[in-house]
mmCIF file of C-alpha atoms in Angstrom:
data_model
loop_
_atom_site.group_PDB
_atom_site.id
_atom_site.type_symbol
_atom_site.label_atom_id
_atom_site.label_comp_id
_atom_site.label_asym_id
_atom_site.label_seq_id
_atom_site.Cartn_x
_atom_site.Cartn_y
_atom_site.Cartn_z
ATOM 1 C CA UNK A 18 18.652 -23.594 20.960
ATOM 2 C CA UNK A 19 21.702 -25.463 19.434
ATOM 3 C CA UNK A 20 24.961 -26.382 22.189
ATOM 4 C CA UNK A 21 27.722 -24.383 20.683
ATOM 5 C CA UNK A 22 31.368 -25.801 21.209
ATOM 6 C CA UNK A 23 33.279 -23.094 23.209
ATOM 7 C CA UNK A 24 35.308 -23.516 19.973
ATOM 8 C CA UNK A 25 35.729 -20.396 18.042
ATOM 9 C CA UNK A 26 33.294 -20.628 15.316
ATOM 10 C CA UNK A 27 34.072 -18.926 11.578
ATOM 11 C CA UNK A 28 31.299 -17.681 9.732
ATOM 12 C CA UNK A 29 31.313 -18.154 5.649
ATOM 13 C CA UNK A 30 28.888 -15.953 3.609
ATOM 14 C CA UNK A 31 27.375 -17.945 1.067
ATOM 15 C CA UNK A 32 24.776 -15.945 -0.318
ATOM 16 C CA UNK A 33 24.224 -14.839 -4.257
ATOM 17 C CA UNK A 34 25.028 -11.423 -3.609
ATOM 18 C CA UNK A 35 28.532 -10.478 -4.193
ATOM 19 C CA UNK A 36 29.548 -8.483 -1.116
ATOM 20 C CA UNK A 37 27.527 -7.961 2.227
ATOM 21 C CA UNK A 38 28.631 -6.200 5.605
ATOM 22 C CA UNK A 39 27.189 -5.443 9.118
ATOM 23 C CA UNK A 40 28.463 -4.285 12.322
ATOM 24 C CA UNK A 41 28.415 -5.633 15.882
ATOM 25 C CA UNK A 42 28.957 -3.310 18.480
ATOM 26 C CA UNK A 43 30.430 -0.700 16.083
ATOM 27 C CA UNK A 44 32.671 -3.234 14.942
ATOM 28 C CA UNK A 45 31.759 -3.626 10.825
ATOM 29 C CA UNK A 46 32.588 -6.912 9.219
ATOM 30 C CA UNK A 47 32.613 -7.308 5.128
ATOM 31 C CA UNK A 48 32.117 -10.315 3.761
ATOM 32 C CA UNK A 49 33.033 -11.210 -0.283
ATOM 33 C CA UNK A 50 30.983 -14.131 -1.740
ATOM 34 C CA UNK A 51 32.819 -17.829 -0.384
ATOM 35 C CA UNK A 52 34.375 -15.461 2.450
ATOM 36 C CA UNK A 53 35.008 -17.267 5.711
ATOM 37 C CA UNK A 54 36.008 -15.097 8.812
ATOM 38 C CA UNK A 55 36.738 -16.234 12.307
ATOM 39 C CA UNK A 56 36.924 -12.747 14.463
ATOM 40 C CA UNK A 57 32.825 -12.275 14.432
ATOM 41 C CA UNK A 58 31.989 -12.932 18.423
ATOM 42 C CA UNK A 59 30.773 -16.204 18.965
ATOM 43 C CA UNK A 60 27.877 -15.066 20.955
ATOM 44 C CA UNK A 61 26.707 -12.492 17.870
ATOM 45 C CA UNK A 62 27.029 -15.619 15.880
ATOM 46 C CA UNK A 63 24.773 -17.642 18.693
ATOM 47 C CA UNK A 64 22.211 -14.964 18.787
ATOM 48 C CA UNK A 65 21.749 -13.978 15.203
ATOM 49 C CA UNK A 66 23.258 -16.340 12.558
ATOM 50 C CA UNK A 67 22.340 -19.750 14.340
ATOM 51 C CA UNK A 68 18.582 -18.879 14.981
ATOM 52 C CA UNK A 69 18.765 -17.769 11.068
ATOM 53 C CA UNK A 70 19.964 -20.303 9.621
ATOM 54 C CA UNK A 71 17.514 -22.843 12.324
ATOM 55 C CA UNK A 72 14.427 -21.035 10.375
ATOM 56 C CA UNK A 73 15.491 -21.937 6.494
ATOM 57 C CA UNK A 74 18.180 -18.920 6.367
ATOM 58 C CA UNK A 75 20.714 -19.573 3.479
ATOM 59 C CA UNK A 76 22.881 -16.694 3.620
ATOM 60 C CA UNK A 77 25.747 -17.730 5.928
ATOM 61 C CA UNK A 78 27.340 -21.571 7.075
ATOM 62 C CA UNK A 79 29.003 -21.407 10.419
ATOM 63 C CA UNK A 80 32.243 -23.840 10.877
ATOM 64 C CA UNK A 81 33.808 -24.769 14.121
ATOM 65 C CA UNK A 82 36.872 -24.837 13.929
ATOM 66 C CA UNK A 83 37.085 -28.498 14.434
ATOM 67 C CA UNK A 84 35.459 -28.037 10.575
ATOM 68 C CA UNK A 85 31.974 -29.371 11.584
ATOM 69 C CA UNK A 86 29.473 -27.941 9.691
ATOM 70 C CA UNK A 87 26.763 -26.226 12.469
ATOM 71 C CA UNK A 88 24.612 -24.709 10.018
ATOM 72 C CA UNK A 89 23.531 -27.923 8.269
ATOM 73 C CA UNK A 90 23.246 -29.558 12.050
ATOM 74 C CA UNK A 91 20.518 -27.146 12.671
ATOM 75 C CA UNK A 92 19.263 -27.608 9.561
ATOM 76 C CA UNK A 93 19.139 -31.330 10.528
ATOM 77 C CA UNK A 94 17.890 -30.580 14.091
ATOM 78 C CA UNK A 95 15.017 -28.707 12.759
ATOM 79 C CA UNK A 96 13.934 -31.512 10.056
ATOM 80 C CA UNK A 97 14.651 -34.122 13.700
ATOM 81 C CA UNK A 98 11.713 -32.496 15.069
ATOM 82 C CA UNK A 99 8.838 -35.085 16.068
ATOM 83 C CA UNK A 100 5.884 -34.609 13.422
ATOM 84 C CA UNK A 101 2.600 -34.883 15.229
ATOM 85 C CA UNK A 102 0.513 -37.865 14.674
ATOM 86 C CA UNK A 103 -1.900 -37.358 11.958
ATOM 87 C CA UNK A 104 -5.609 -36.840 13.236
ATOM 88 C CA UNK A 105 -8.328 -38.609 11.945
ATOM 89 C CA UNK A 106 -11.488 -36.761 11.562
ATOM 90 C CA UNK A 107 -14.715 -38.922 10.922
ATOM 91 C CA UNK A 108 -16.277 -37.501 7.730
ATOM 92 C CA UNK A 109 -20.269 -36.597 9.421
ATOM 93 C CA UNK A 110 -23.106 -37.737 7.740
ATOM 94 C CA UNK A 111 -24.785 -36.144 5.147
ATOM 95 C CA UNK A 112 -27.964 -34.185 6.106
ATOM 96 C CA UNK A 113 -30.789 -34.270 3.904
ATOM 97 C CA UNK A 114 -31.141 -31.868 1.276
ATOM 98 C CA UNK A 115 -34.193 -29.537 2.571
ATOM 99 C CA UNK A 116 -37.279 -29.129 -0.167
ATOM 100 C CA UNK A 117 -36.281 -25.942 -2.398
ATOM 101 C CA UNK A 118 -39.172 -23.320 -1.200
ATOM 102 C CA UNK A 119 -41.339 -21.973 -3.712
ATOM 103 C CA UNK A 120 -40.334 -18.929 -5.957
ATOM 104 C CA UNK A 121 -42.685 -16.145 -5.721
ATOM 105 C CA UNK A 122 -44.921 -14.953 -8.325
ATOM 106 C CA UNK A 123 -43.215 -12.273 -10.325
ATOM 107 C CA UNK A 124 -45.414 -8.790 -9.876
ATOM 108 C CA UNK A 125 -46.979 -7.413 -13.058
ATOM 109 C CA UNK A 126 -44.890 -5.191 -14.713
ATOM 110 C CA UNK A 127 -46.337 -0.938 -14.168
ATOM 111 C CA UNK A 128 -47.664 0.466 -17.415
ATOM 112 C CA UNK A 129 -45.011 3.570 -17.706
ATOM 113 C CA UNK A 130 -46.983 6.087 -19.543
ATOM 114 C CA UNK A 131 -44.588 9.318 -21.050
ATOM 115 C CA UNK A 132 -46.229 11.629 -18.398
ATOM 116 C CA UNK A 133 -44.464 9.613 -15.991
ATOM 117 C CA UNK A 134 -41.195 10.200 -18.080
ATOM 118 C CA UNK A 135 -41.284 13.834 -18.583
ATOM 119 C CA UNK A 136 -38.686 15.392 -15.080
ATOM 120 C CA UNK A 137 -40.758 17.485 -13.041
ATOM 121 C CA UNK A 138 -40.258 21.539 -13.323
ATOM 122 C CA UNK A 139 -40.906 23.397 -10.341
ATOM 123 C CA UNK A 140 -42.243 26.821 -11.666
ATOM 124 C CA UNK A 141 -40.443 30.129 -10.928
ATOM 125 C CA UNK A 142 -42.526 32.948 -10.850
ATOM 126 C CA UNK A 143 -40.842 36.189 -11.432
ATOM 127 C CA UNK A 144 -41.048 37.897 -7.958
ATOM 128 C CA UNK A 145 -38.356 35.756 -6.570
ATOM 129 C CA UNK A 146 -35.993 35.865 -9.231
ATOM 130 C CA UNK A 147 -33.223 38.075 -8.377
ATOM 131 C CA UNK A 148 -31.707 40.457 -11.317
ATOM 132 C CA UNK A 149 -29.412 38.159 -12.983
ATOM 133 C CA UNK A 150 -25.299 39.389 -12.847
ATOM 134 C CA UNK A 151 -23.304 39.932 -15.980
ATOM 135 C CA UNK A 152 -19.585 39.251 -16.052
ATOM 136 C CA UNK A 153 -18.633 42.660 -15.724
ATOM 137 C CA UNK A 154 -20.554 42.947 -13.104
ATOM 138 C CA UNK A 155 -18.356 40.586 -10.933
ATOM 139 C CA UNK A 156 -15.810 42.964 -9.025
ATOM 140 C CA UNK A 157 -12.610 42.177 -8.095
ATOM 141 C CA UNK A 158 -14.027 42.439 -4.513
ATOM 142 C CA UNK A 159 -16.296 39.485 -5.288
ATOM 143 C CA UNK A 160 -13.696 37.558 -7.253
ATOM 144 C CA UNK A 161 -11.140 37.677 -3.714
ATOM 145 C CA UNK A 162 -14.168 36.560 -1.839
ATOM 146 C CA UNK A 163 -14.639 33.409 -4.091
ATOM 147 C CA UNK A 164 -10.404 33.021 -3.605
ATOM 148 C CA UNK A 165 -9.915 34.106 -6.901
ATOM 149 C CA UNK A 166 -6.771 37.225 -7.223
ATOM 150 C CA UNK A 167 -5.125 38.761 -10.186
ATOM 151 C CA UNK A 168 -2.110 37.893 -7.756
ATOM 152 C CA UNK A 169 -2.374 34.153 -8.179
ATOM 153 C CA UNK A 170 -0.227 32.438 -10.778
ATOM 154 C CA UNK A 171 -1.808 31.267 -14.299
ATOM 155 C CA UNK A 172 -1.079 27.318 -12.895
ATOM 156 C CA UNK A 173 -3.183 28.417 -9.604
ATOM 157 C CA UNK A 174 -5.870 30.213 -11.384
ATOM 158 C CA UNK A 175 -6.257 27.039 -13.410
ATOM 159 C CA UNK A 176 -6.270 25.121 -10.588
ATOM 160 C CA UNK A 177 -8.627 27.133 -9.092
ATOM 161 C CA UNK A 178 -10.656 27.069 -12.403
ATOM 162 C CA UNK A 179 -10.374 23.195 -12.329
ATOM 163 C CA UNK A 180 -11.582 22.891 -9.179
ATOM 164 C CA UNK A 181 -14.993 24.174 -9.636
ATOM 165 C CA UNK A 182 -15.435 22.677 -13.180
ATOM 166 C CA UNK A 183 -14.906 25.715 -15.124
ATOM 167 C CA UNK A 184 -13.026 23.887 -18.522
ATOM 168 C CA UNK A 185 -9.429 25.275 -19.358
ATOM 169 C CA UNK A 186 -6.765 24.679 -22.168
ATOM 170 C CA UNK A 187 -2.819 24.831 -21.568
ATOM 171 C CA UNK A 188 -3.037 28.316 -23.720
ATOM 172 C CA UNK A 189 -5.533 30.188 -21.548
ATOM 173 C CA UNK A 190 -3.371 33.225 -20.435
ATOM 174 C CA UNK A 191 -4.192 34.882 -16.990
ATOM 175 C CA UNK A 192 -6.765 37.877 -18.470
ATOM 176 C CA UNK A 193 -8.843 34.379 -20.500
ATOM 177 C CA UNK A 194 -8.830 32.550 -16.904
ATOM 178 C CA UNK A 195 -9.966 35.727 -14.636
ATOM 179 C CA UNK A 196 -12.655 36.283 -17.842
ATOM 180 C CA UNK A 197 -13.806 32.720 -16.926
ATOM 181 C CA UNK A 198 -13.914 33.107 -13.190
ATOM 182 C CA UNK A 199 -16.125 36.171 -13.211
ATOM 183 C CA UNK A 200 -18.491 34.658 -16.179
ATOM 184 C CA UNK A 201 -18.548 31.726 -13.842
ATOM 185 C CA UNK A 202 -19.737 33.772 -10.424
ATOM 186 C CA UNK A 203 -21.854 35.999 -12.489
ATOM 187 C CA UNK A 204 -23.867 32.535 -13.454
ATOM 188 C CA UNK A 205 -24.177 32.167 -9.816
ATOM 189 C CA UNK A 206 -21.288 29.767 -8.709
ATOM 190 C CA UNK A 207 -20.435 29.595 -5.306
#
């Protein structure tokens, strides 16, 4: 760290920024752009400003009151600092390029007939289909099951709507949206 005088020291806030504060010890201090103040504590000025302004810091200069710049001293004490010796690395030798393996023979290409394109059906006899549900068959019993309520507000029965895919406009009204919900369950949804 940088010997301090036991001079009092004055802080000056040079930054861009017309007006900055802080406080030390519940103490604030307010500093105008070009403001210099002596009454900061040294030792708040050792601890936080110095190291600051050591590490490239540009907000604040600190004087002595002898008028010696200590902020640019650091500034100079850190640029001081011995720069290590360049090391020089001996470039290695090239290795020899290995031989490029040989590609692979491309496969044949499959003749694609269009029974292979046609999607696959599984058949449905008509024992195990069940009797299918109309939309006034849905009850309201089966519409609070699925979370749906004549309760809910027209934004949460879109949402609700939304949420399972079931397309709605901005002008669906609450009877449209619970018309929707029970055309949607009697379909078999959820």
């Amino acid at each position: 760290m940088l010997e301090v005088s036991p001079v009092a020291l004055t802080l000056k806030y040079v930054e861009a920024r017309s007006y900055t504060e802080f406080a030390v010890k519940g103490v604030r201090y307010g500093f105008g752009r070009g403001r210099e103040r002596d009454d900061v504590p040294d030792w708040w000025i050792e601890e936080m400003i110095l190291p600051n302004i050591a590490n490239g810091g540009t907000m604040w200069e600190v004087i002595d009151t002898k008028g010696k710049d200590i902020g640019k001293a650091a500034i100079k004490a850190l640029e001081a600092k011995p720069k290590p010796e360049p090391v020089v690395v001996e470039p290695e030798p090239e290795p020899e390029p290995e031989p490029e393996p040989e590609p692979e023979p491309e496969p044949e290409p499959a003749i694609v007939t269009s029974d292979d394109l046609q999607p696959e059906v599984p058949e449905v006899t008509a024992e195990s289909e069940e009797p299918a549900m109309s939309a006034s068959d849905v009850t309201d019993d089966i519409l609070m099951d699925a979370g749906f309520s004549a309760g809910m507000t027209r934004a949460q029965m879109q949402n609700w709507c939304g949420s399972r895919g079931i397309a709605t406009i901005n002008t669906d009204t609450k009877a449209s949206l619970t018309g929707k919900a029970r055309q949607y369950l009697a379909e078999g949804g959820e």
